[in-house]
mmCIF file of C-alpha atoms in Angstrom:
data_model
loop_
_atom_site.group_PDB
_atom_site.id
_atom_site.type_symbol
_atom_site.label_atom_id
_atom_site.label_comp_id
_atom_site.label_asym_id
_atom_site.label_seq_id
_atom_site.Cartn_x
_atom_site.Cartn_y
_atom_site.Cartn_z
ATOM 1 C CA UNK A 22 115.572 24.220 208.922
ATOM 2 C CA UNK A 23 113.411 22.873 206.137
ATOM 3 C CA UNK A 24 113.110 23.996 202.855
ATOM 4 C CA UNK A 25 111.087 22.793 199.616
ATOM 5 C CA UNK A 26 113.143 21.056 196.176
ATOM 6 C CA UNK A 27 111.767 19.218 193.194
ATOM 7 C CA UNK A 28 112.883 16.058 191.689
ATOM 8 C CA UNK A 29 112.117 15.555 188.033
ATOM 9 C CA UNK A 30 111.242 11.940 187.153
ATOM 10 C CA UNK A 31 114.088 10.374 184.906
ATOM 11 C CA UNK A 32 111.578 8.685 182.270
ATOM 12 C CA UNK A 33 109.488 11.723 182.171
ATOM 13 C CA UNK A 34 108.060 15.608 182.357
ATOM 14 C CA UNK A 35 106.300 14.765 186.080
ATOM 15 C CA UNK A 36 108.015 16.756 188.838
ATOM 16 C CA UNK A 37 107.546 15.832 192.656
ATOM 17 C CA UNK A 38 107.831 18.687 195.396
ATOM 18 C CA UNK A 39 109.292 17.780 199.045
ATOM 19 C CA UNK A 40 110.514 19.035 202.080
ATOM 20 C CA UNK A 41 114.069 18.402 202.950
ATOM 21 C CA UNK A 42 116.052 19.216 205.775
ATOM 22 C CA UNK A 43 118.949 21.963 205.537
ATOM 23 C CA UNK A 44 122.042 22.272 206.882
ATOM 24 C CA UNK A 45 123.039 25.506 208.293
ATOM 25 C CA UNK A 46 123.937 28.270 205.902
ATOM 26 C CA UNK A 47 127.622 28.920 205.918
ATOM 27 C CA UNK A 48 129.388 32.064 207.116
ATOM 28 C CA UNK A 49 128.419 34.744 205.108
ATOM 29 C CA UNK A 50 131.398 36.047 202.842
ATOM 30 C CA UNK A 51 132.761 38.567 200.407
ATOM 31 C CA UNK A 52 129.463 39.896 198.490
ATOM 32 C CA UNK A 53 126.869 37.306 199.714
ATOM 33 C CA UNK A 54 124.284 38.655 201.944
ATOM 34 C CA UNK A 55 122.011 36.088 204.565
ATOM 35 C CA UNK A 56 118.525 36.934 204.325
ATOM 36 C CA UNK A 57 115.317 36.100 206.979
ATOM 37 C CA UNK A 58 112.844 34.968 204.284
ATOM 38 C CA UNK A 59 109.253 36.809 205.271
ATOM 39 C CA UNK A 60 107.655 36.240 202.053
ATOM 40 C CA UNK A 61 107.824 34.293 199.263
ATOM 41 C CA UNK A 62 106.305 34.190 195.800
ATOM 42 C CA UNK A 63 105.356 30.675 193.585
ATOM 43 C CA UNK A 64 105.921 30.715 189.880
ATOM 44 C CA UNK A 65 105.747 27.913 187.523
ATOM 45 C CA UNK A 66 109.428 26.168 186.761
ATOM 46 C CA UNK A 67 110.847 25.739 183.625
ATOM 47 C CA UNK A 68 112.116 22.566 183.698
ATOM 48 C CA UNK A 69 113.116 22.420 179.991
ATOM 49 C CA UNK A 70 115.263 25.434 180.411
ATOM 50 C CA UNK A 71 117.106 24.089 183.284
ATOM 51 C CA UNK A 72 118.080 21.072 181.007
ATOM 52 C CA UNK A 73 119.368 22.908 178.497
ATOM 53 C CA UNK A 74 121.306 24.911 180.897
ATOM 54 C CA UNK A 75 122.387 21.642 182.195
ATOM 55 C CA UNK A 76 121.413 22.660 185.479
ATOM 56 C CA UNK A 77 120.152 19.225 186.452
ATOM 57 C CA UNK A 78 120.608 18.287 189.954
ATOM 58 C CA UNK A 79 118.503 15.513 192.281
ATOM 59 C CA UNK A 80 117.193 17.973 194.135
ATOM 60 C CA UNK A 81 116.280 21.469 192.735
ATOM 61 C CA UNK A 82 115.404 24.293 195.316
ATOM 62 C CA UNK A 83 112.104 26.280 194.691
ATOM 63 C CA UNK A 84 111.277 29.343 194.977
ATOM 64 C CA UNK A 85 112.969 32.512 193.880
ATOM 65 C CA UNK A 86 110.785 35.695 194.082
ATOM 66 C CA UNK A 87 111.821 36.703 197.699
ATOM 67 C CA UNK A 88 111.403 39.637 200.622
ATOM 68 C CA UNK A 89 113.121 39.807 204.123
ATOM 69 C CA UNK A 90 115.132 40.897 206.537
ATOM 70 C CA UNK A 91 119.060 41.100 206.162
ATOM 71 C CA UNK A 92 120.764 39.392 209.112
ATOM 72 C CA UNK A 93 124.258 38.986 208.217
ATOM 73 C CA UNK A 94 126.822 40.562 205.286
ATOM 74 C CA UNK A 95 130.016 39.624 203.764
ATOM 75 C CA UNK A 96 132.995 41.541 204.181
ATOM 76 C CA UNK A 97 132.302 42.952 200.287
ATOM 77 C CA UNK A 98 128.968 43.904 200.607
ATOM 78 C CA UNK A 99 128.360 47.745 199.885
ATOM 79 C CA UNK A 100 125.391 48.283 199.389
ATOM 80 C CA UNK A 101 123.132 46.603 203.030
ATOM 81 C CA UNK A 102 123.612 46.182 206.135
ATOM 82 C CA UNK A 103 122.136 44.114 209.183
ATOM 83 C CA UNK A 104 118.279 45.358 209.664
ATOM 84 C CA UNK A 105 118.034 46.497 205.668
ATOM 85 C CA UNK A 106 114.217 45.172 204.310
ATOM 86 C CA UNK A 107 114.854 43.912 200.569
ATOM 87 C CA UNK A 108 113.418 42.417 197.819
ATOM 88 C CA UNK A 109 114.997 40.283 194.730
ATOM 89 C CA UNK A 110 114.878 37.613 192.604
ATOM 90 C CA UNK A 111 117.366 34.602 193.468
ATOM 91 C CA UNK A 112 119.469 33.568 190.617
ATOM 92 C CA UNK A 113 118.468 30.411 188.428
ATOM 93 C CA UNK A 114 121.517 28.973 189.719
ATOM 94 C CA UNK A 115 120.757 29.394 193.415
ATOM 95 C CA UNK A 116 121.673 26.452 195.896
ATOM 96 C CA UNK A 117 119.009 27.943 198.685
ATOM 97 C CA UNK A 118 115.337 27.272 197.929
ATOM 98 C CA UNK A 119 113.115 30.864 198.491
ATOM 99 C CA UNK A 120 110.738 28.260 200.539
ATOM 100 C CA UNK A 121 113.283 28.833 203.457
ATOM 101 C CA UNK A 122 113.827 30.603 206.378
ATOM 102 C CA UNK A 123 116.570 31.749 205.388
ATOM 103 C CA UNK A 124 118.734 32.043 202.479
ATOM 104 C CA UNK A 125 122.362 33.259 201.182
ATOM 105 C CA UNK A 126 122.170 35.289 198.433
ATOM 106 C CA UNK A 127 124.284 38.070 196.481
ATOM 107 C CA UNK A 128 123.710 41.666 196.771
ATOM 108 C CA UNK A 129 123.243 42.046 192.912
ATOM 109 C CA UNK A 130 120.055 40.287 192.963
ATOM 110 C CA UNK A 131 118.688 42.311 195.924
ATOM 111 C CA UNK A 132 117.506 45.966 196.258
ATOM 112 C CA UNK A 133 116.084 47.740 199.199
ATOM 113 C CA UNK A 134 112.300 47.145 199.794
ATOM 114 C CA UNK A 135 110.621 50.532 200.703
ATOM 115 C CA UNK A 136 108.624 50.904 203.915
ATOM 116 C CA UNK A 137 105.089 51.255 202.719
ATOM 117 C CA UNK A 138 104.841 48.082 200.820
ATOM 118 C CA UNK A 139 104.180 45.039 202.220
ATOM 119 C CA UNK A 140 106.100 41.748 202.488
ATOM 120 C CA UNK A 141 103.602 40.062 200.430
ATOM 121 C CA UNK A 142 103.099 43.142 197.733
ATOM 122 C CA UNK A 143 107.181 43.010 197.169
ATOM 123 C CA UNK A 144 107.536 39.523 196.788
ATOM 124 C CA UNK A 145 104.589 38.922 194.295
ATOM 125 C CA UNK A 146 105.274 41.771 192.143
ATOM 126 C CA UNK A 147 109.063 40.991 191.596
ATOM 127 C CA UNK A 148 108.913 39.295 188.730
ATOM 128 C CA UNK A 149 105.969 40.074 187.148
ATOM 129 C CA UNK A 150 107.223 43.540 187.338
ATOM 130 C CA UNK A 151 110.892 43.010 185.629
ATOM 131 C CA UNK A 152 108.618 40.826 182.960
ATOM 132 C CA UNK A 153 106.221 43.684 182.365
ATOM 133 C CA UNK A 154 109.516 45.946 182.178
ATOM 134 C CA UNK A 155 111.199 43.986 179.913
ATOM 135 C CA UNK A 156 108.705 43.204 177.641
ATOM 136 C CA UNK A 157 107.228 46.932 177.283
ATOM 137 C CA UNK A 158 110.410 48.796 177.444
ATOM 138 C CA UNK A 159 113.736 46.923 176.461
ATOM 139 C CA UNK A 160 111.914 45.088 173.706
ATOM 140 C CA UNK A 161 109.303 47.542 172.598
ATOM 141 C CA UNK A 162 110.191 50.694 173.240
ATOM 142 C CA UNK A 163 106.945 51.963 175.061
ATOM 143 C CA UNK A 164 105.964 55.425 175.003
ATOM 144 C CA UNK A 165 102.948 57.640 175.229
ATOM 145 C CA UNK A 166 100.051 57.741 172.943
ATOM 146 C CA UNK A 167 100.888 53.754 171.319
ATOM 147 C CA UNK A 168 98.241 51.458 170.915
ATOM 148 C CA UNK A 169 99.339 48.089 173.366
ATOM 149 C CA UNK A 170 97.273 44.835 173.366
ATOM 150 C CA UNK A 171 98.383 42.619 176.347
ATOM 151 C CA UNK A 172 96.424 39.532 175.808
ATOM 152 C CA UNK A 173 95.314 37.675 178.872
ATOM 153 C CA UNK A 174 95.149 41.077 180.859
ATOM 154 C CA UNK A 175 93.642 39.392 184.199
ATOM 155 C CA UNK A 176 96.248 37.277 184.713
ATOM 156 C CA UNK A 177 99.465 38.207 187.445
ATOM 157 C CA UNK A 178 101.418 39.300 184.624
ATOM 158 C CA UNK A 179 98.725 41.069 182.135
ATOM 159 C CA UNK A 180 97.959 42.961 185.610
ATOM 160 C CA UNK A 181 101.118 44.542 185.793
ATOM 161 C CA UNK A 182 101.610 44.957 182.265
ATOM 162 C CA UNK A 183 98.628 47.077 181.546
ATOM 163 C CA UNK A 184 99.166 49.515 184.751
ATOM 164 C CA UNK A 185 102.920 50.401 183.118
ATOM 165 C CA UNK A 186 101.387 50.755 179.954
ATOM 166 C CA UNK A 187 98.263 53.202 181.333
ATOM 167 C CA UNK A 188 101.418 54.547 183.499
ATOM 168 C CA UNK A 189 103.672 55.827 180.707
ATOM 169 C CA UNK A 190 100.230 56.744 178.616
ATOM 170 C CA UNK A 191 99.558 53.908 175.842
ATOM 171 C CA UNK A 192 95.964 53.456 175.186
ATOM 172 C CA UNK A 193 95.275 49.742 175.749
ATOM 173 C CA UNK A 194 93.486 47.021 174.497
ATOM 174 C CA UNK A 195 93.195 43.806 176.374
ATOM 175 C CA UNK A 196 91.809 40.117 176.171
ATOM 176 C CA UNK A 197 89.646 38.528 179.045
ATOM 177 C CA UNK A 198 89.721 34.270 179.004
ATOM 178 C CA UNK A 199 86.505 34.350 181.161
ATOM 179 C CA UNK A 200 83.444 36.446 182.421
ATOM 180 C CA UNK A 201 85.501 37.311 185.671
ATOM 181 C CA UNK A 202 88.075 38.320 184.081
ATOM 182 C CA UNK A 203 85.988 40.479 181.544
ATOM 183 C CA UNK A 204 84.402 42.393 184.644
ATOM 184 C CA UNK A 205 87.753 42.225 186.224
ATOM 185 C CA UNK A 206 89.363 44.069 183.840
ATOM 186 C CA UNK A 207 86.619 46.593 183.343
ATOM 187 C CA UNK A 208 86.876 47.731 186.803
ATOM 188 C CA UNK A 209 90.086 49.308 186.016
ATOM 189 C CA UNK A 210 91.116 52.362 186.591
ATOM 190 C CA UNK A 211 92.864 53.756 184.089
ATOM 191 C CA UNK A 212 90.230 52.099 182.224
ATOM 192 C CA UNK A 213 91.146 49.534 179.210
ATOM 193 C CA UNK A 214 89.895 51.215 175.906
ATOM 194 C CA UNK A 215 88.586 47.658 174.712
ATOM 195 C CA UNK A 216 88.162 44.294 176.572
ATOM 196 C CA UNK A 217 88.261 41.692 174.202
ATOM 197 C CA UNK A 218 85.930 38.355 175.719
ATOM 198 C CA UNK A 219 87.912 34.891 173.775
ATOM 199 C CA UNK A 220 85.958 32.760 176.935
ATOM 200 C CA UNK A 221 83.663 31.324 174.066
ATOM 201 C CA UNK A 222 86.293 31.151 171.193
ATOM 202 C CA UNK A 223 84.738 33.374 168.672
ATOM 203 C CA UNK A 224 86.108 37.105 169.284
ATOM 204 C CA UNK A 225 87.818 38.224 166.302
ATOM 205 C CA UNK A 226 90.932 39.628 167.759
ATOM 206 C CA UNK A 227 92.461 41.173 164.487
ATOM 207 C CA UNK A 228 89.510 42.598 163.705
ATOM 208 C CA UNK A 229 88.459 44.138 167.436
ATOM 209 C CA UNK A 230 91.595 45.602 167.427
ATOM 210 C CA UNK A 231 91.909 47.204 163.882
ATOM 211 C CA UNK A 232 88.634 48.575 164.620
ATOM 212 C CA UNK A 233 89.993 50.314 167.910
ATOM 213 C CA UNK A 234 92.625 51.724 166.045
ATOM 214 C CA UNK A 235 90.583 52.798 163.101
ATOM 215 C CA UNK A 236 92.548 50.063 160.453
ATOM 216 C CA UNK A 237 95.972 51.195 161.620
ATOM 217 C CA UNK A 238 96.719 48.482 163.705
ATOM 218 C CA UNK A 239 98.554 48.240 166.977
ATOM 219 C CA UNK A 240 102.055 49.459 168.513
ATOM 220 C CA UNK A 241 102.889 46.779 170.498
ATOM 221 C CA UNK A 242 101.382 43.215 171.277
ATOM 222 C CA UNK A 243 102.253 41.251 174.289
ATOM 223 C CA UNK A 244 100.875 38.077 173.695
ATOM 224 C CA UNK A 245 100.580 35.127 176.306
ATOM 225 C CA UNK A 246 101.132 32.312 173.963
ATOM 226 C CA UNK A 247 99.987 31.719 170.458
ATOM 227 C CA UNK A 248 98.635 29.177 168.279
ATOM 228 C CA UNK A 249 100.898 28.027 165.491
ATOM 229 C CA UNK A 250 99.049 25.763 163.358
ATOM 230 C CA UNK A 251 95.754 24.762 162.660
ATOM 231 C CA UNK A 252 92.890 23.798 164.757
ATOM 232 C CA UNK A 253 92.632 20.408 163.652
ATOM 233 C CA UNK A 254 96.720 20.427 164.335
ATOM 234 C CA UNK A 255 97.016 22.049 167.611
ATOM 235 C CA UNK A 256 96.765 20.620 170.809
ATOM 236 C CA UNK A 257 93.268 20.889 172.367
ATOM 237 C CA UNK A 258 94.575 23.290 174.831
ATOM 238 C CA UNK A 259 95.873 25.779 172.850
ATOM 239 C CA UNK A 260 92.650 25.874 170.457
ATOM 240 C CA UNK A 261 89.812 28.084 172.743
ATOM 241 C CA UNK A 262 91.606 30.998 174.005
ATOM 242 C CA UNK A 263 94.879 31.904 172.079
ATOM 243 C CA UNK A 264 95.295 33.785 168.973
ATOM 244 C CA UNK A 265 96.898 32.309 165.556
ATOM 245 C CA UNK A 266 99.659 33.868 164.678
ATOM 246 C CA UNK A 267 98.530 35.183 161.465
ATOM 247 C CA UNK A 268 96.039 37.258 163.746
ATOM 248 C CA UNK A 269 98.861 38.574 165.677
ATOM 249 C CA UNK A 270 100.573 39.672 162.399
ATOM 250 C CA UNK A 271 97.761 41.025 160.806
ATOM 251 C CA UNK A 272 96.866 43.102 163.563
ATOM 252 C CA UNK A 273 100.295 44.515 164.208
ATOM 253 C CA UNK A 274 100.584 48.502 162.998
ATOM 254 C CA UNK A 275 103.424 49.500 160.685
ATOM 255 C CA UNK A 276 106.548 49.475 162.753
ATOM 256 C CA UNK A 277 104.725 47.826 165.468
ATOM 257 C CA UNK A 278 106.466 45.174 167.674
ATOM 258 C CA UNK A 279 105.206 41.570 168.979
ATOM 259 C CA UNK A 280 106.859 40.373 171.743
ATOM 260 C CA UNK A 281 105.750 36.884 172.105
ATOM 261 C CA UNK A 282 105.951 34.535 175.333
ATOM 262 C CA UNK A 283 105.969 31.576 173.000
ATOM 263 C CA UNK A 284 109.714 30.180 172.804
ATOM 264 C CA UNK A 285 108.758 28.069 169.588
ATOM 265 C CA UNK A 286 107.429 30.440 167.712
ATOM 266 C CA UNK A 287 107.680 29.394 163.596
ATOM 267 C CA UNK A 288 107.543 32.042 161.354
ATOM 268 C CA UNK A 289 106.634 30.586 157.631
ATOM 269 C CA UNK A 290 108.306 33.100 154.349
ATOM 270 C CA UNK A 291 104.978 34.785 153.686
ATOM 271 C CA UNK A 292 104.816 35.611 157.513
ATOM 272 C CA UNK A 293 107.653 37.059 157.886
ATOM 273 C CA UNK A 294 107.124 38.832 154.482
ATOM 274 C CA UNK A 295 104.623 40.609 155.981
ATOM 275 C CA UNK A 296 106.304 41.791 158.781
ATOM 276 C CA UNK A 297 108.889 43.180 156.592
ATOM 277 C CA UNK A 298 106.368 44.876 154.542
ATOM 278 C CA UNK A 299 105.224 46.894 158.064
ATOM 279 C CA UNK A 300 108.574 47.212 159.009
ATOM 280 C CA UNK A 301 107.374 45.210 162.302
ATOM 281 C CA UNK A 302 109.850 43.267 164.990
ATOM 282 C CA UNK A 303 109.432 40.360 166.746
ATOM 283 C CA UNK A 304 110.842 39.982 170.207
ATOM 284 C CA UNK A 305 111.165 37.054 172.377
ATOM 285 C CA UNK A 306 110.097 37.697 176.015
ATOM 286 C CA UNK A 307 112.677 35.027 178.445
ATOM 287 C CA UNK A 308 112.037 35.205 181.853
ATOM 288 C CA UNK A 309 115.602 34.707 182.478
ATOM 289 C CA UNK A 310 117.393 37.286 180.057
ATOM 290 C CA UNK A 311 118.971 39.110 183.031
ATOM 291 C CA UNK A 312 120.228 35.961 185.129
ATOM 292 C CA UNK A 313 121.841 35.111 182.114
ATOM 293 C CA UNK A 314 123.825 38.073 180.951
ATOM 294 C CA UNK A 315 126.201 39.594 183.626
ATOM 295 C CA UNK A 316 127.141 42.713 181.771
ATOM 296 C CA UNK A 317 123.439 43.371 181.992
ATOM 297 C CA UNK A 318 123.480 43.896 186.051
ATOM 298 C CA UNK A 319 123.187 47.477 185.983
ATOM 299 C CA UNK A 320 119.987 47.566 183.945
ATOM 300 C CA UNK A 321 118.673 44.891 186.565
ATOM 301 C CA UNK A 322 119.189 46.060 189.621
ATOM 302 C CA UNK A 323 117.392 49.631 187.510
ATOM 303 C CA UNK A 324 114.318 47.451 187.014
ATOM 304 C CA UNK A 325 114.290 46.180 190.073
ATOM 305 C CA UNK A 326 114.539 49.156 191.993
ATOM 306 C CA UNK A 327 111.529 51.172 189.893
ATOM 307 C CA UNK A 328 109.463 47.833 190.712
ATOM 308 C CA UNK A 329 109.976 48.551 194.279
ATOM 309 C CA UNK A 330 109.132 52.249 193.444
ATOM 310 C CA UNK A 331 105.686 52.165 191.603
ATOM 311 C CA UNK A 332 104.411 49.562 194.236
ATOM 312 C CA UNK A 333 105.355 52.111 196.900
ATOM 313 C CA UNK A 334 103.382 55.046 195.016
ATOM 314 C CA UNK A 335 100.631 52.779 193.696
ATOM 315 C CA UNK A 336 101.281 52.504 190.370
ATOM 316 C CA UNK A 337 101.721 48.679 190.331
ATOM 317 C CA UNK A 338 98.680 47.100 192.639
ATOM 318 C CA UNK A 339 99.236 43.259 192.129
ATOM 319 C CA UNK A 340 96.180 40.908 191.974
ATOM 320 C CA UNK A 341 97.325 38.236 195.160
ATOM 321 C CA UNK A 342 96.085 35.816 196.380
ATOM 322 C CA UNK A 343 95.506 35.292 200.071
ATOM 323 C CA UNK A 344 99.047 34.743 201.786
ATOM 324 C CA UNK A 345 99.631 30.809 202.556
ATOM 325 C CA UNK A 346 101.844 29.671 205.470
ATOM 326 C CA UNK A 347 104.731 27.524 204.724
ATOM 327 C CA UNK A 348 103.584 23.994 205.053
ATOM 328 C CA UNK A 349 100.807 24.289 202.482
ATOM 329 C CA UNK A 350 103.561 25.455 199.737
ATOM 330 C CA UNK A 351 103.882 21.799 198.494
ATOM 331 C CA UNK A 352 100.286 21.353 197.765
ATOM 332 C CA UNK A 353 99.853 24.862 196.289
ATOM 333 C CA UNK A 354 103.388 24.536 194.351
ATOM 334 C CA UNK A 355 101.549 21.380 192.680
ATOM 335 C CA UNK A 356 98.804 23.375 191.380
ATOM 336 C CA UNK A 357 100.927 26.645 190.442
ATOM 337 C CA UNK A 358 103.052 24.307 188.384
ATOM 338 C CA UNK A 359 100.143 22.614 186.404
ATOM 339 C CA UNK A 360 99.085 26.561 185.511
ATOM 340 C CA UNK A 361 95.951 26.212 187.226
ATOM 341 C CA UNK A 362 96.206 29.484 189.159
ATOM 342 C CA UNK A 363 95.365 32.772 188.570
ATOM 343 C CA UNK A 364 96.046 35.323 190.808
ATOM 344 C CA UNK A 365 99.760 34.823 192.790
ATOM 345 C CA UNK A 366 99.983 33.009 195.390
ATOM 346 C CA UNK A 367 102.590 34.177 197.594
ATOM 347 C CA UNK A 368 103.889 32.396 201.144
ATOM 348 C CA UNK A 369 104.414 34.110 204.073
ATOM 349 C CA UNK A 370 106.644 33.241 206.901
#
């Protein structure tokens, strides 16, 4: 049984993907569940993150964002049995790469995967959809009638973001990083009460936005990176299609909250001045907030299990890309990992 790892280069950032033979999973105990992989979803690793968490290993499995088939229970397990379809997110700290046939998992990260939705749908909406959750909910309190920007709106994660924001009835505002994605985003349904075209580097984001609003500025931003300094000081590939952060700030309503995707954000006194002047928050959206916190499992397996939900009534329609078979993950891991991807690319076994 073969599964994909990484190995991070010693001297530097590079990281090399292989297949590696498995042993056989061992016997399934107390709450661990074994799990027939049919589909799994590709996201980009955060290598730095593992480091800190001093998570290092020679060999790190990949994939995490899974759906299948329960074959086999622990003696513990409550809550599936043998047959059960489900859906989850493996922990960060997960010896058994998604890219598998099968995996050992525990029930906490897994909830039941309803009938309508497909094996692909479930596992490329996972966690895009707890993101979208998190970010919109837990750290901005989403509710109807706010004003929401989600910059980048095309991408897997904008995608979901914007149909639970039309969903719980925000008006939103969105930014396209190309001409496709500026008809793209058009074509929804709710549809977007702005599109904001950055592709050529001179849309005025603040100002496209306090227009929208008529000057009162926005409820909630959801950004997808930021710039931090100036153009002649940022690297060239933050300097097209991101927003400085005084734009962000300036745009931002009174009481509004930014929650921000960029983990080194810097905040200098006459920024954060002005947030306290609108009484604004910022927020830091981590990927990993709920693998890190135990006491938070209940909330979790919550998100989780409304994911599942508003894919099965069609709230949530992921943009996916065409399912890929198993040995072509390597090659298409490479390019998800250098962020060269848009829609999500998903494996199916």
């Amino acid at each position: 049984m073969k599964g994909l790892y990484f190995q991070q280069s010693s001297t530097s950032e590079e990281i090399t993907f292989v297949f590696q033979e498995r042993e056989n999973l061992p016997v399934t105990e107390d709450n661990y569940v074994k799990l027939q992989v049919k589909a799994c979803a590709l996201s980009q690793i955060n290598t730095k993150l593992l480091t800190e968490m001093k998570m290092e290993k020679d060999f790190f499995p990949v994939g995490r964002e899974v759906a299948g088939i329960v074959l086999d229970v622990g003696s513990k397990v409550s809550f599936f049995q043998p047959g059960d379809e489900v859906a989850g997110i493996l922990p960060l700290d997960s010896e058994d790469p998604g890219l598998c046939e099968a995996v050992r998992v525990h029930e906490h990260y897994l909830v039941h995967k309803p009938e309508k939705v497909t094996w692909t749908e479930a596992a490329g909406t996972v966690r895009d959809g707890v993101r979208a959750y998190t970010a919109l909910h837990y750290l901005s309190h989403l509710s109807p009638g706010k004003s929401v920007l989600i910059m980048d709106g095309a991408s897997a994660l904008g995608t979901i973001a914007i149909q639970l924001a039309h969903h719980r009835g925000a008006k939103v505002i969105s930014t396209a990083c190309s001409l496709e994605d500026k008809q793209c985003l058009e074509r929804c349904r709710p549809s977007i009460a702005r599109v904001i075209d950055v592709s050529n580097g001179k849309a005025q984001v603040a100002e496209s936005c306090l227009e929208e609003t008529g000057g009162l500025g926005v409820d909630i931003v959801l950004d997808a990176g930021v710039r931090l300094y100036s153009k002649d000081d940022e690297p060239a590939v933050k300097l097209q299609l991101l927003p400085h952060k005084h734009d962000i700030i300036t745009l931002l309503g009174v009481g509004g909250h930014w929650v921000t995707t960029e983990e080194n954000l810097q905040l200098d006194p006459p920024d954060s001045h002005c947030l306290f002047l609108k009484g604004a928050t910022v927020a830091f959206l981590n990927d990993e907030v709920w693998n890190l916190s135990n006491v938070q499992q209940g909330k979790y397996l919550c998100i989780l299990k409304d994911v599942m939900e508003k894919l099965s009534t069609g709230v949530f329609r992921p943009q996916l890309d065409e399912p890929i078979p198993l040995y072509e993950a390597k090659v298409t891991m490479e390019v998800v990992q250098k962020n060269q991807g848009r829609k999500k690319q998903v494996v199916q076994f």
